[in-house]
Amino acid sequence: MTSEQVTLAAGRRHAYWQTALTAAVVAAVGYAVHRHWPVLRTGAVRLAVADQRWLLAGALAAGATWVCAALAQQGAVRRRLPAGPLVAAQFAATAAGQLLPAGIGAATVGLRFLMRCGLTPGRSAAALAVKAAAGAVVRGALLVALAAGCPGVLRIPPVPLAGAAALAAVLCAAGAVLWRRCRPALAALLADLRALHARPARAAALWGGSSAFVALHALVLVAVTRAVALPLAADRVALLYLAASGAAALLPTPGGLGSLDAALALALTAAGAPAPAAASVVLGYRLLTGWLPLLPGLLVLGVLVRRRTL
């Protein structure tokens, strides 16, 4: 068996596991919906009579996230990309990400677009990795800053000393294995970041777009809380969003289906929101960032494929 066949086989096994994981999460979500249907129904009714002006503000913020994603992607490459198709590709990638697990759909759309723009497969993958790394750094920095500014919002349960030591040992071992296997890729990623920072305009686009993307997603959630009259401070809502989205990333599903919803609902109720209000906020956030753009995004995806932009 050649190395290419081995790679394809490993990719298929990974896809099978991701599909099985997604199916399990969807089944768990279905069970939770059935069990908590009265709360969800009350939340949906509350969302239906919410302040439409705040929902419109949230929709505008959600729409601006695709422009920010395009700006960050432009900052991750040295070559100038066509602005219109770049924004359209980010919109289509969002829709594709709702259908396939672990960001596979969005990554595939982004990779094909960059290759159509003349980048090699290796440079295209590197550009996506640079964008993802910048987004992770921005999320981590904002989470730390907001946690420091809002003490007591994130409550970490007490962990026995023996359990904490065991967890630290496992994380260190996993980090060492990951470092050995991914060291060349990480070295290449750092080299690309250094090269991009030699061009201030590209660095500003990368970090500015990444920061605005995260901030606007948090703003969508803030707008929905205002629409349903949930009295939580904006900085606390943003902190809860960052913590919930970070936790949901540990369980990759299409568009964070189930994992992000549960994490957001749990974070909001832990912060004092009544269960129906938390359900309304999660439903509203999902509506503005995922469900409403899904069909238009798939239509844009089809147009881009037909025009051979992807």
Coordinates of N, CA and C in Angstrom, one line a residue, residues 151 217 240 282 310:
P151 N -14.7 39.0 37.7 CA -14.4 37.9 38.7 C -15.7 37.3 39.2
H217 N -19.5 38.0 17.1 CA -20.3 36.9 17.5 C -20.8 37.1 18.9
L240 N -19.3 34.6 28.8 CA -20.0 33.3 28.8 C -19.9 32.8 27.4
V282 N -30.4 31.0 23.3 CA -29.7 30.0 22.4 C -30.4 29.9 21.1
L310 N -14.8 27.9 -6.8 CA -14.4 26.9 -5.8 C -14.1 25.6 -6.6

